[in-house]
Amino acid sequence: MRISGINWYGFETTDEVVHGLSNQDYKVILSTMYNMGYNTVRLPYSNQMVESPVIPSSIGYANSSGPINSELKGQNSLQIMDKVIAEAGTLGLKVILDNHRSEAGNSAEFNGLWYTSAYSETSWIADWKMLVARYSGYVDASGNPTLIGGDLRNEPHFYNGAGNGACWTGDSKAGGCPTGNAAQNWPAAATRAANAILAINPNLLIFVEGVDCYSGDCAFWGENLEGVKSYPLQLNVPHRIIYSAHDYGPAEYDQIWFNSTTSNQSLDAVWTKFWAYICVDGIAPVWVGEFGTTNDAASAESSVPGSEGQWFSSLVSFLGNQPLIHWSYWALNGEDHYGLLDATYDAIPASSLKQQLLSSIQSKLSSAPPGCGVLPATPLSPVAKAISSSSIGLSWSAVVVPAKCSVTYSVYRGASAQFAVSSATLIASGVTAPNYSDAALQPSTTYYYAVEATDAVGDSTASAKASASTLAASVCGAVPSNPGGLAALPLSSTSIALNWKTVPAPANCSVSYSVFRSSANDFAPSSRNQIVAGLSGSSFADTALAASTNYFYVVKAVDGKGASGASPEASATTAKPSIGAECRVVYTIVSQWTNGFQAAIAVTNTSSTALHGWKLAFAFPGSQQVTTLWNASYLQVGQAITLTDEGYNWSIAAGATYNALGLVATYTGINYSPANFSLNGSICTVP
């Protein structure tokens, strides 16, 4: 069987439970995986979850289809994992456990190692032994094991800000990374853990990820397996090892191989060099344990060189041409920007194109789990009833569940009684109760519905049609309150960033914001000094301004009833014009992981006089939000940020460079670097 898998994360986070359970039943989510053609689920976990399981607070017990997750009430994280793995086996899905990190949290362990000060290597191995003993007895209806292997550690990496993370034997940039270096040699540690696991269950597969860099040759965290060529693992039980790589596109990190000359062939060469050679040359099997892309069409398929879509479609094609290489997509999770589902966790993929591409390389499962062999009956007596101006409730008679089957329902909606029941009119699937609430509808509009019952064999015929009309729209009857917390921050000699606090929308209203500007304080906002209207968010960048000029601002909230009063006034002065820059700034991304990164900032005083007291200002070009910053105090307003010296570092001599600034931040989408910096109001050069 070729592993054609999906990652479903959450147990490794501070939630300590797979995500999506606030909206959907865990059995429905697993059925969705199965019905979409995936045969394996990779379940990340943390050592903290294993050793100190909690009763999760993020589980819902009802949705529009009725009760959900009833079996999980009062269960702790480990007990919930028991039920998830058991249900996966019932469906015929296989499970790979993934030790994603030590402490509960997001992404890989930042230190790049398989242990931390709180969770030692001894704990890491002991937790693996406990889980293997716990789940080795879980089998499907045919008696085959559900747990097929363990991914020993997620994304080991050497470069962690200090250059003392995990390395692979023979790495010339890590002093050769000898096997005697027990604190850093990853293959030696993986061998110790693998042999301990195989002593309990010699039939399990052992998945060993690569590192980031090998002798100065760098890739994504966990992707670089070049060291296997000279230093493969030798386990006590032969033929158990599968090497694993994680690969991503430029949306994750803009590697040097993503450029205007990138082609399918050049990408194939990169993959072959870092990991595919292991399978192609017959050394051992390979599993691409993570790869993922966003849900717009251009990110799934594109001919633009160096683009996200070119990378993803090329990798899918590469895997299609290498059927012996296993894979698992990151991730199922609807809250993830790479998510296969949307935030509702219903059975409709967030991107049909992406799912279509992945389906083309799946190793198909059998059409039904053992035992279920009968189509369900047609749902009867559907009734639709208006709930509000934007929602309709639908109910029907539950069908009799065939022996050894489980039944869910699919709901279809059309604009007339003659609408066709098809994928184009499907609005919900995986519904477990004989009722459904349809929301986000137009007021005073008639909608028509049909229902099908589904089990592992297939779909029933559609029910009779039912219809209802939404109620008339409610009227917005109140003006919003005044916005507060307005702050202004200069970005450059021509722009100022504004940020304010949003106000609650009155009943039946939606709120937007208008911004007003003047060159004098205590001004009266009017149509003559309004510079923008209809803003939905709480920030705005005012551009095309004069240099070294003070500007004053107020904001009003607006809804269908009218405008609020003005916010308290805020002001800022644009920077001095750039007339021969007297500073230079180098901004370097030191390391990057899913939704987070570390950056270093070096500031050079290129003037002929020393600086005594400094402020460095710049704006992030994306969604970046600083969580930690060292050797300066900082203020972030929207995407604009100002760094101020701490006193002990207030002076930068003429011609000197201050290179002790650094930060850790989160981001979504592409992590572009800032392009413009100003120091004490003067624009700096940027390489």
XYZ file of C-alpha atoms in Angstrom:
687
model
C 0.000 0.000 0.000
C 1.265 3.455 -0.901
C 0.696 5.892 1.961
C -1.610 8.610 0.581
C -2.130 10.440 3.809
C -3.391 13.586 5.492
C -2.129 15.418 8.579
C -4.736 16.191 11.249
C -3.109 18.282 13.935
C -4.099 19.614 17.361
C -2.946 17.069 19.948
C 0.477 18.771 19.916
C -0.932 22.272 20.531
C -1.987 23.835 23.819
C -5.529 22.631 22.984
C -4.214 19.038 23.349
C -6.883 17.694 21.002
C -7.308 17.413 17.239
C -8.865 20.554 15.818
C -12.301 20.916 14.283
C -14.195 19.246 17.121
C -15.805 22.532 18.137
C -17.764 22.395 14.867
C -17.933 18.756 13.802
C -18.114 15.216 15.183
C -14.763 13.409 15.177
C -16.259 10.387 13.410
C -17.604 12.614 10.636
C -14.176 14.207 10.155
C -12.520 10.800 9.891
C -15.229 9.659 7.455
C -14.524 12.756 5.374
C -10.851 11.758 5.123
C -11.844 8.259 4.110
C -14.429 9.403 1.566
C -11.939 11.826 0.003
C -9.611 8.908 -0.725
C -6.918 9.236 1.944
C -5.751 5.976 3.475
C -3.588 7.200 6.380
C -3.759 9.945 8.999
C -0.618 11.443 10.563
C -1.443 12.501 14.142
C 1.024 14.980 15.693
C 1.339 15.003 19.491
C 3.530 16.595 22.164
C 5.292 14.929 25.063
C 3.433 17.280 27.375
C 0.102 15.927 26.105
C 1.230 12.339 26.691
C 2.639 12.925 30.167
C 0.083 15.496 31.394
C -3.142 15.026 29.426
C -5.895 17.573 30.042
C -9.644 17.550 29.531
C -9.836 19.790 26.431
C -12.060 22.873 26.530
C -12.300 23.337 22.741
C -14.763 20.512 21.973
C -18.333 21.209 20.887
C -21.172 18.838 21.688
C -23.804 20.083 19.245
C -24.003 21.698 15.831
C -26.754 22.367 13.293
C -27.102 18.623 12.648
C -27.628 17.752 16.343
C -25.443 16.242 19.102
C -21.761 15.681 18.295
C -18.758 14.219 20.131
C -20.942 12.816 22.914
C -18.419 10.027 23.577
C -15.686 12.573 24.302
C -17.359 14.323 27.253
C -15.141 14.191 30.331
C -12.338 12.403 28.463
C -8.759 13.613 28.636
C -6.477 14.138 25.629
C -4.986 10.656 25.661
C -8.392 9.006 26.031
C -9.655 11.062 23.077
C -6.664 9.920 21.028
C -7.716 6.351 21.900
C -11.136 6.965 20.362
C -9.773 8.736 17.288
C -7.383 5.869 16.523
C -10.077 3.253 17.193
C -12.538 4.967 14.834
C -9.826 5.328 12.184
C -9.346 1.561 12.364
C -13.103 0.974 12.080
C -13.055 2.876 8.778
C -9.931 1.080 7.560
C -7.689 4.155 7.909
C -4.093 3.636 9.025
C -2.404 5.870 11.632
C 1.130 7.242 11.921
C 1.923 8.948 15.233
C 4.179 12.009 14.985
C 6.206 13.343 17.918
C 5.796 16.941 16.794
C 7.356 18.734 19.766
C 8.107 18.452 23.504
C 6.093 21.230 25.174
C 2.563 21.774 23.903
C 2.583 24.490 21.257
C 2.652 25.273 17.554
C 5.040 24.103 14.840
C 8.347 22.327 15.408
C 10.406 22.652 18.588
C 12.431 25.828 18.032
C 15.679 24.390 19.407
C 15.711 21.860 16.539
C 16.335 18.939 18.883
C 14.317 15.938 20.050
C 14.418 17.010 23.701
C 14.216 20.129 25.885
C 15.151 21.009 29.454
C 11.672 19.905 30.581
C 11.454 16.733 28.453
C 14.699 14.795 28.197
C 15.699 12.167 25.653
C 14.833 9.557 28.265
C 11.294 10.978 28.476
C 11.045 11.139 24.676
C 11.867 7.438 24.321
C 9.712 6.418 27.304
C 6.697 8.230 25.818
C 7.224 6.467 22.496
C 7.385 3.077 24.236
C 4.180 3.810 26.146
C 2.259 4.862 23.012
C 3.460 1.874 20.997
C 2.419 -0.521 23.756
C -0.931 1.281 24.078
C -1.888 1.221 20.393
C -0.266 -1.901 18.974
C -3.415 -3.873 19.838
C -5.742 -1.591 17.842
C -6.893 -3.422 14.714
C -9.452 -2.989 11.920
C -12.367 -5.329 11.169
C -10.030 -7.692 9.324
C -7.594 -7.902 12.234
C -4.941 -5.722 10.590
C -3.110 -3.181 12.779
C -4.333 0.413 12.700
C -1.058 1.947 13.913
C 1.536 1.310 11.203
C 4.414 3.474 12.385
C 5.945 6.373 14.266
C 7.445 9.605 12.934
C 10.152 9.885 15.582
C 10.496 13.694 15.639
C 9.104 16.535 13.598
C 11.527 18.723 11.618
C 14.917 18.410 13.351
C 17.152 21.334 12.352
C 20.608 22.690 13.090
C 20.080 26.444 12.643
C 17.973 27.573 15.603
C 19.434 31.043 16.106
C 22.468 29.653 17.907
C 23.561 26.925 15.463
C 23.446 24.132 18.041
C 20.432 22.111 16.919
C 20.263 18.650 15.385
C 22.880 17.578 12.840
C 23.506 14.505 10.662
C 26.677 12.447 10.839
C 29.368 13.815 8.509
C 28.103 17.435 8.451
C 31.262 19.496 7.870
C 29.608 22.673 9.195
C 28.817 20.938 12.492
C 32.318 19.665 13.239
C 31.574 16.423 11.419
C 28.664 15.743 13.781
C 30.231 12.582 15.231
C 28.007 9.887 16.658
C 29.650 10.548 20.023
C 27.952 13.963 20.045
C 24.848 12.576 21.750
C 23.405 16.049 22.312
C 23.136 16.863 18.592
C 23.613 13.769 16.412
C 20.089 13.125 15.158
C 20.529 9.746 13.382
C 22.191 8.298 16.499
C 19.285 9.471 18.670
C 16.765 8.188 16.125
C 18.478 4.801 16.198
C 18.211 4.648 19.983
C 14.499 5.465 19.902
C 13.753 3.174 16.954
C 15.363 0.146 18.569
C 13.427 0.777 21.792
C 10.173 0.916 19.801
C 10.951 -2.174 17.737
C 11.734 -4.128 20.892
C 8.032 -3.706 21.754
C 6.555 -4.036 18.255
C 9.008 -5.232 15.582
C 6.370 -4.815 12.849
C 6.090 -1.029 13.080
C 7.540 1.270 10.440
C 10.048 3.839 11.709
C 9.879 7.223 9.981
C 13.045 9.338 10.314
C 13.031 12.920 9.059
C 16.027 14.771 7.695
C 17.562 17.983 9.023
C 17.742 21.450 7.467
C 21.386 21.735 6.394
C 24.193 19.344 5.555
C 27.716 20.638 4.996
C 26.379 24.082 4.112
C 23.665 22.819 1.767
C 20.313 23.956 3.180
C 16.637 23.111 2.563
C 13.428 23.265 4.630
C 13.446 21.995 8.218
C 13.375 18.184 8.112
C 13.919 18.021 4.344
C 17.652 17.502 3.969
C 18.500 13.793 3.816
C 21.797 14.106 1.922
C 23.628 12.494 4.859
C 21.811 9.188 4.338
C 23.993 8.457 1.305
C 27.080 8.016 3.474
C 25.536 7.536 6.912
C 22.261 5.568 6.776
C 20.634 4.266 9.938
C 21.203 0.647 10.939
C 18.364 -0.721 13.103
C 18.137 -3.961 15.058
C 15.175 -5.024 12.898
C 15.920 -4.717 9.157
C 13.611 -3.154 6.537
C 11.661 -1.060 9.056
C 12.971 2.396 8.218
C 11.312 4.950 5.940
C 13.085 8.276 5.519
C 10.829 11.323 5.639
C 11.132 14.803 4.115
C 8.996 17.954 4.442
C 8.785 20.163 1.371
C 7.041 23.511 0.872
C 6.754 26.273 -1.693
C 7.702 29.968 -1.735
C 4.612 30.852 0.322
C 6.357 29.118 3.245
C 9.866 30.389 2.531
C 11.389 31.839 -0.612
C 14.217 29.358 -1.162
C 16.891 30.174 -3.748
C 15.500 27.604 -6.185
C 12.261 29.599 -6.531
C 13.131 32.213 -9.157
C 12.404 33.368 -12.709
C 14.249 30.368 -14.205
C 12.499 27.686 -12.107
C 11.149 24.779 -14.158
C 9.639 21.373 -13.461
C 13.027 19.871 -14.259
C 14.935 22.166 -11.877
C 12.492 21.353 -9.052
C 12.830 17.621 -9.776
C 16.594 18.033 -9.415
C 16.203 19.746 -6.020
C 13.942 16.991 -4.679
C 16.147 14.233 -6.059
C 19.214 15.802 -4.486
C 17.744 16.248 -1.003
C 15.592 13.108 -0.557
C 14.157 11.327 -3.618
C 17.516 9.722 -4.490
C 17.081 7.438 -1.466
C 14.098 5.760 -3.112
C 15.244 6.120 -6.735
C 18.610 4.514 -5.915
C 16.979 1.695 -3.939
C 18.506 2.660 -0.564
C 15.209 2.778 1.373
C 11.595 3.929 1.036
C 10.788 7.671 1.282
C 7.734 9.492 2.635
C 6.995 13.177 2.029
C 5.388 13.630 5.438
C 4.331 17.252 4.899
C 3.654 19.495 1.920
C 0.851 21.987 1.465
C -0.399 25.054 -0.361
C -3.063 27.720 0.055
C -6.546 27.463 -1.420
C -6.577 29.956 -4.282
C -6.381 28.399 -7.742
C -3.046 30.053 -8.598
C -1.417 28.436 -5.553
C -2.458 24.960 -6.682
C -1.565 25.187 -10.347
C 0.445 27.776 -12.300
C 2.967 28.030 -15.098
C 4.649 31.146 -13.647
C 8.308 30.293 -12.882
C 9.101 30.328 -9.183
C 5.440 30.542 -8.139
C 3.597 28.624 -5.430
C 1.328 27.023 -8.027
C 4.240 25.860 -10.157
C 5.882 24.264 -7.113
C 2.725 22.461 -5.936
C 1.574 21.129 -9.313
C 5.156 20.081 -10.126
C 5.502 18.194 -6.836
C 2.173 16.404 -7.402
C 3.355 15.459 -10.897
C 6.716 14.299 -9.493
C 4.977 12.095 -6.923
C 2.708 10.777 -9.657
C 5.766 9.686 -11.607
C 7.369 8.140 -8.495
C 4.655 5.762 -7.203
C 7.008 4.196 -4.647
C 7.348 7.504 -2.760
C 4.741 7.835 -0.016
C 3.141 11.169 0.962
C 0.853 12.965 3.441
C -0.646 16.399 2.794
C -0.427 19.207 5.401
C -3.111 19.609 6.565
C -6.757 18.647 6.893
C -7.366 21.482 9.389
C -9.837 24.122 8.275
C -8.196 26.887 10.337
C -4.852 26.384 8.571
C -4.047 28.527 5.525
C -3.028 25.272 3.809
C -6.192 23.530 5.070
C -7.904 20.934 2.902
C -11.242 21.736 4.582
C -12.720 25.065 5.623
C -13.401 26.210 9.183
C -16.720 24.318 9.368
C -14.951 20.974 8.763
C -17.763 19.874 6.462
C -17.016 17.396 3.688
C -16.611 19.980 0.930
C -12.925 20.723 0.177
C -11.875 24.358 0.518
C -10.221 24.051 -2.904
C -11.727 21.569 -5.338
C -8.729 22.006 -7.652
C -6.246 21.129 -4.925
C -8.254 18.064 -3.918
C -8.521 17.022 -7.575
C -4.731 17.162 -7.945
C -4.179 15.165 -4.758
C -6.800 12.599 -5.786
C -4.802 11.921 -8.943
C -1.939 10.418 -6.893
C -3.911 8.622 -4.176
C -3.638 4.917 -3.548
C -7.329 4.133 -3.531
C -9.015 2.397 -0.626
C -11.633 -0.289 -1.018
C -15.123 1.041 -1.695
C -16.477 0.147 1.756
C -15.196 -0.919 5.172
C -15.697 -4.619 5.925
C -19.265 -5.481 6.753
C -21.218 -2.575 5.254
C -22.776 -3.694 1.997
C -26.208 -2.011 1.619
C -27.227 1.431 0.386
C -29.328 3.428 2.860
C -33.005 4.199 2.223
C -34.232 7.548 0.875
C -34.910 10.184 3.583
C -38.651 10.925 3.908
C -40.862 13.881 4.911
C -38.446 16.815 4.557
C -39.797 20.050 6.082
C -38.276 23.539 5.697
C -39.131 26.470 7.989
C -37.850 30.053 8.146
C -35.820 30.875 11.264
C -34.784 34.444 10.464
C -34.105 36.768 7.554
C -30.895 34.848 6.852
C -31.549 31.237 7.932
C -33.888 28.305 7.313
C -34.246 25.152 9.378
C -34.640 21.805 7.588
C -35.716 18.471 9.127
C -36.591 15.004 7.834
C -37.299 11.463 9.059
C -34.178 9.528 9.982
C -33.493 6.421 7.877
C -32.978 2.931 9.278
C -29.224 2.301 9.430
C -28.213 -0.908 7.565
C -26.363 -3.525 9.603
C -22.640 -2.814 10.145
C -23.005 0.611 8.492
C -23.022 4.207 9.681
C -25.197 6.784 7.924
C -24.796 10.504 7.382
C -26.821 12.951 5.308
C -26.074 15.350 2.463
C -28.171 18.493 1.946
C -28.747 20.177 -1.422
C -30.214 23.630 -2.143
C -31.607 25.274 -5.267
C -33.471 28.369 -6.423
C -36.469 26.474 -7.848
C -38.373 23.246 -7.303
C -36.781 21.870 -10.472
C -33.145 22.241 -9.326
C -30.803 19.309 -9.997
C -29.344 17.343 -7.090
C -25.613 17.391 -7.910
C -22.229 18.438 -6.555
C -22.986 21.964 -7.769
C -25.983 22.277 -5.410
C -24.468 20.426 -2.417
C -24.305 22.696 0.654
C -23.544 20.218 3.468
C -22.426 16.609 3.887
C -21.523 14.395 6.812
C -24.610 15.606 8.709
C -25.250 13.111 11.517
C -28.735 14.145 12.736
C -31.969 14.392 10.656
C -31.946 18.202 10.690
C -29.875 21.074 9.357
C -29.796 24.868 9.728
C -28.934 26.755 6.529
C -27.446 30.210 7.222
C -26.098 33.303 5.403
C -29.164 33.483 3.144
C -30.810 36.496 1.519
C -33.924 38.015 3.171
C -37.408 37.529 1.660
C -36.148 34.771 -0.655
C -37.529 31.267 -1.310
C -35.113 28.333 -1.176
C -35.661 24.679 -2.139
C -34.002 21.660 -0.512
C -33.426 17.911 -0.984
C -31.625 15.351 1.217
C -29.681 12.138 0.508
C -28.528 9.481 2.981
C -24.962 8.155 2.641
C -23.101 5.137 3.966
C -19.838 3.461 2.965
C -21.456 1.826 -0.060
C -22.851 5.040 -1.557
C -25.722 7.527 -1.673
C -29.470 6.934 -1.550
C -31.827 8.535 -4.030
C -32.761 12.127 -3.185
C -35.734 12.975 -1.006
C -38.725 14.962 -2.162
C -38.152 18.740 -2.336
C -39.056 21.073 0.546
C -39.093 24.870 0.469
C -39.345 27.922 2.713
C -38.922 31.685 2.416
C -36.627 33.670 4.701
C -38.160 36.466 6.769
C -37.914 40.112 5.773
C -34.669 41.874 6.650
C -34.337 43.660 9.960
C -33.581 47.391 9.917
C -30.485 48.985 11.418
C -31.861 51.375 14.004
C -28.933 52.782 16.012
C -25.792 54.830 15.337
C -22.542 53.123 16.479
C -20.502 54.402 19.430
C -17.434 56.575 18.966
C -14.180 54.775 18.103
C -11.402 54.981 20.674
C -7.707 54.270 20.960
C -6.666 56.115 17.781
C -2.881 56.071 17.355
C -0.722 57.520 14.570
C 2.808 56.381 13.706
C 5.066 57.780 10.937
C 6.189 55.192 8.414
C 8.356 57.346 6.172
C 8.701 60.885 4.855
C 5.453 60.422 2.920
C 3.266 58.075 4.974
C 1.659 57.650 8.408
C 0.012 54.490 9.829
C -3.229 54.743 11.806
C -4.762 52.185 14.141
C -7.890 52.342 16.334
C -10.198 50.154 18.400
C -13.254 48.716 16.665
C -16.730 49.352 18.104
C -19.526 46.793 18.585
C -22.120 46.826 15.819
C -25.662 47.734 16.980
C -28.352 45.115 16.391
C -29.056 44.485 12.689
C -26.218 46.818 11.677
C -22.788 46.480 10.087
C -20.085 49.019 10.870
C -17.422 50.656 8.690
C -14.999 53.492 9.408
C -14.179 56.894 7.885
C -10.901 58.753 8.426
C -10.479 62.539 8.506
C -7.212 64.543 8.296
C -6.163 68.125 8.901
C -2.956 70.165 9.241
C -4.408 71.885 12.335
C -5.406 70.385 15.656
C -8.925 70.454 17.139
C -10.387 70.429 13.618
C -14.020 69.649 12.768
C -14.403 66.504 10.591
C -16.389 67.118 7.394
C -16.735 65.872 3.840
C -13.963 68.343 2.859
C -11.310 66.702 5.060
C -12.492 63.082 4.809
C -9.696 61.052 3.188
C -11.230 57.557 3.153
C -14.558 55.833 3.953
C -15.954 52.306 4.090
C -12.996 50.712 5.920
C -13.937 47.380 7.487
C -10.835 46.991 9.637
C -9.148 49.041 12.344
C -6.082 50.361 10.506
C -5.182 52.587 7.560
C -1.945 53.822 5.927
C -2.122 57.462 4.793
C 0.282 58.037 1.894
C 1.481 60.769 -0.533
C 2.090 63.153 2.389
C 4.611 65.995 2.659
C 7.891 65.330 4.478
C 8.599 66.761 7.954
C 4.937 67.744 8.353
C 2.591 67.307 11.308
C -0.847 65.800 10.526
C -3.911 65.420 12.760
C -6.535 62.646 12.440
C -9.924 61.528 13.769
C -12.034 58.458 12.911
C -15.809 57.955 12.832
C -17.801 54.693 12.853
C -20.631 54.462 10.303
C -23.625 52.102 9.889
C -26.965 52.156 8.098
C -28.428 54.586 10.625
C -25.641 57.152 10.451
C -22.180 58.170 11.703
C -20.846 58.239 15.248
C -19.093 61.169 16.821
C -15.389 61.604 16.173
C -12.720 59.651 18.020
C -10.164 61.473 20.168
C -7.607 63.182 17.921
C -4.184 61.691 17.139
C -1.222 63.216 15.345
C 2.136 62.284 13.859
C 4.940 63.991 11.944
C 6.298 62.476 8.739
C 10.017 61.743 8.552
C 12.620 64.059 7.098
C 13.154 63.805 3.328
C 15.871 61.427 2.176
C 18.716 63.666 0.959
C 21.690 61.363 0.960
C 20.876 58.608 3.451
C 22.959 58.635 6.653
C 22.067 55.138 7.814
C 21.973 51.609 6.476
C 19.759 48.747 7.705
C 20.192 45.024 7.028
C 17.126 42.896 7.916
C 17.803 39.140 7.889
C 15.374 36.264 8.462
C 17.472 33.938 10.618
C 14.984 31.066 10.722
C 11.391 30.423 9.761
C 8.733 27.878 10.626
C 5.013 27.465 9.987
C 3.397 30.822 10.868
C 6.480 32.107 12.702
C 10.022 33.375 12.189
C 13.080 34.986 13.811
C 14.789 38.039 12.273
C 17.989 39.978 13.010
C 18.410 43.726 12.359
C 21.745 45.507 11.901
C 21.800 49.349 11.901
C 24.834 51.252 10.566
C 25.385 54.956 11.253
C 26.866 56.104 7.924
C 27.040 59.757 8.981
C 30.162 61.578 10.212
C 28.784 62.165 13.712
C 27.768 59.816 16.510
C 24.107 59.141 17.281
C 23.062 59.725 20.896
C 19.559 58.283 21.218
C 17.824 56.580 18.288
C 14.444 55.474 16.949
C 14.193 52.977 14.095
C 10.858 52.867 12.219
C 9.608 50.507 9.513
C 6.459 48.708 8.402
C 5.912 45.022 7.731
C 4.501 44.416 4.222
C 2.237 41.556 5.360
C 0.470 40.218 8.449
C 3.558 39.988 10.686
C 3.009 40.592 14.427
C 5.977 40.835 16.799
C 5.766 38.633 19.904
C 9.305 39.155 21.274
C 11.969 41.800 20.559
C 15.315 42.277 22.246
C 17.678 45.224 22.881
C 15.012 47.846 22.144
C 11.572 48.846 23.369
C 8.968 48.797 20.617
C 5.500 49.958 19.635
C 3.598 48.208 16.855
C 0.536 49.933 15.381
C -1.024 47.766 12.687
C 1.949 46.819 10.507
C 4.026 49.889 11.472
C 6.610 49.471 14.219
C 9.013 51.788 16.025
C 12.092 50.564 17.969
C 13.640 52.845 20.613
C 17.023 52.430 22.287
C 17.096 51.011 25.831
C 19.504 53.607 27.260
C 22.483 51.286 27.639
C 22.714 51.122 23.839
C 21.696 54.721 23.033
C 24.913 55.633 21.184
C 26.035 54.463 17.726
C 29.410 55.913 16.726
C 29.998 57.380 13.274
C 30.579 54.507 10.837
C 29.678 51.901 13.487
C 27.080 49.128 13.211
C 24.726 48.044 15.995
C 23.824 44.421 15.242
C 22.240 43.180 18.474
C 18.607 43.806 17.500
C 16.367 40.786 16.935
C 12.757 39.734 17.020
C 10.394 36.784 16.884
C 7.070 37.276 15.099
C 4.081 35.445 13.665
C 2.790 35.722 10.100
C 0.315 34.247 7.631
C 0.700 33.939 3.869
C 4.132 35.000 2.539
C 6.713 36.421 4.949
C 8.035 39.336 2.881
C 10.805 41.481 4.415
C 10.295 45.217 5.087
C 11.618 47.450 2.285
C 11.852 50.886 3.967
C 13.480 51.949 7.236
C 14.009 55.342 8.861
C 16.399 56.222 11.694
C 15.546 59.301 13.755
C 13.345 60.457 10.877
C 15.928 59.951 8.106
C 15.377 57.318 5.429
C 18.002 54.550 5.431
C 19.452 52.599 2.557
C 18.582 48.898 2.364
C 20.712 46.365 0.446
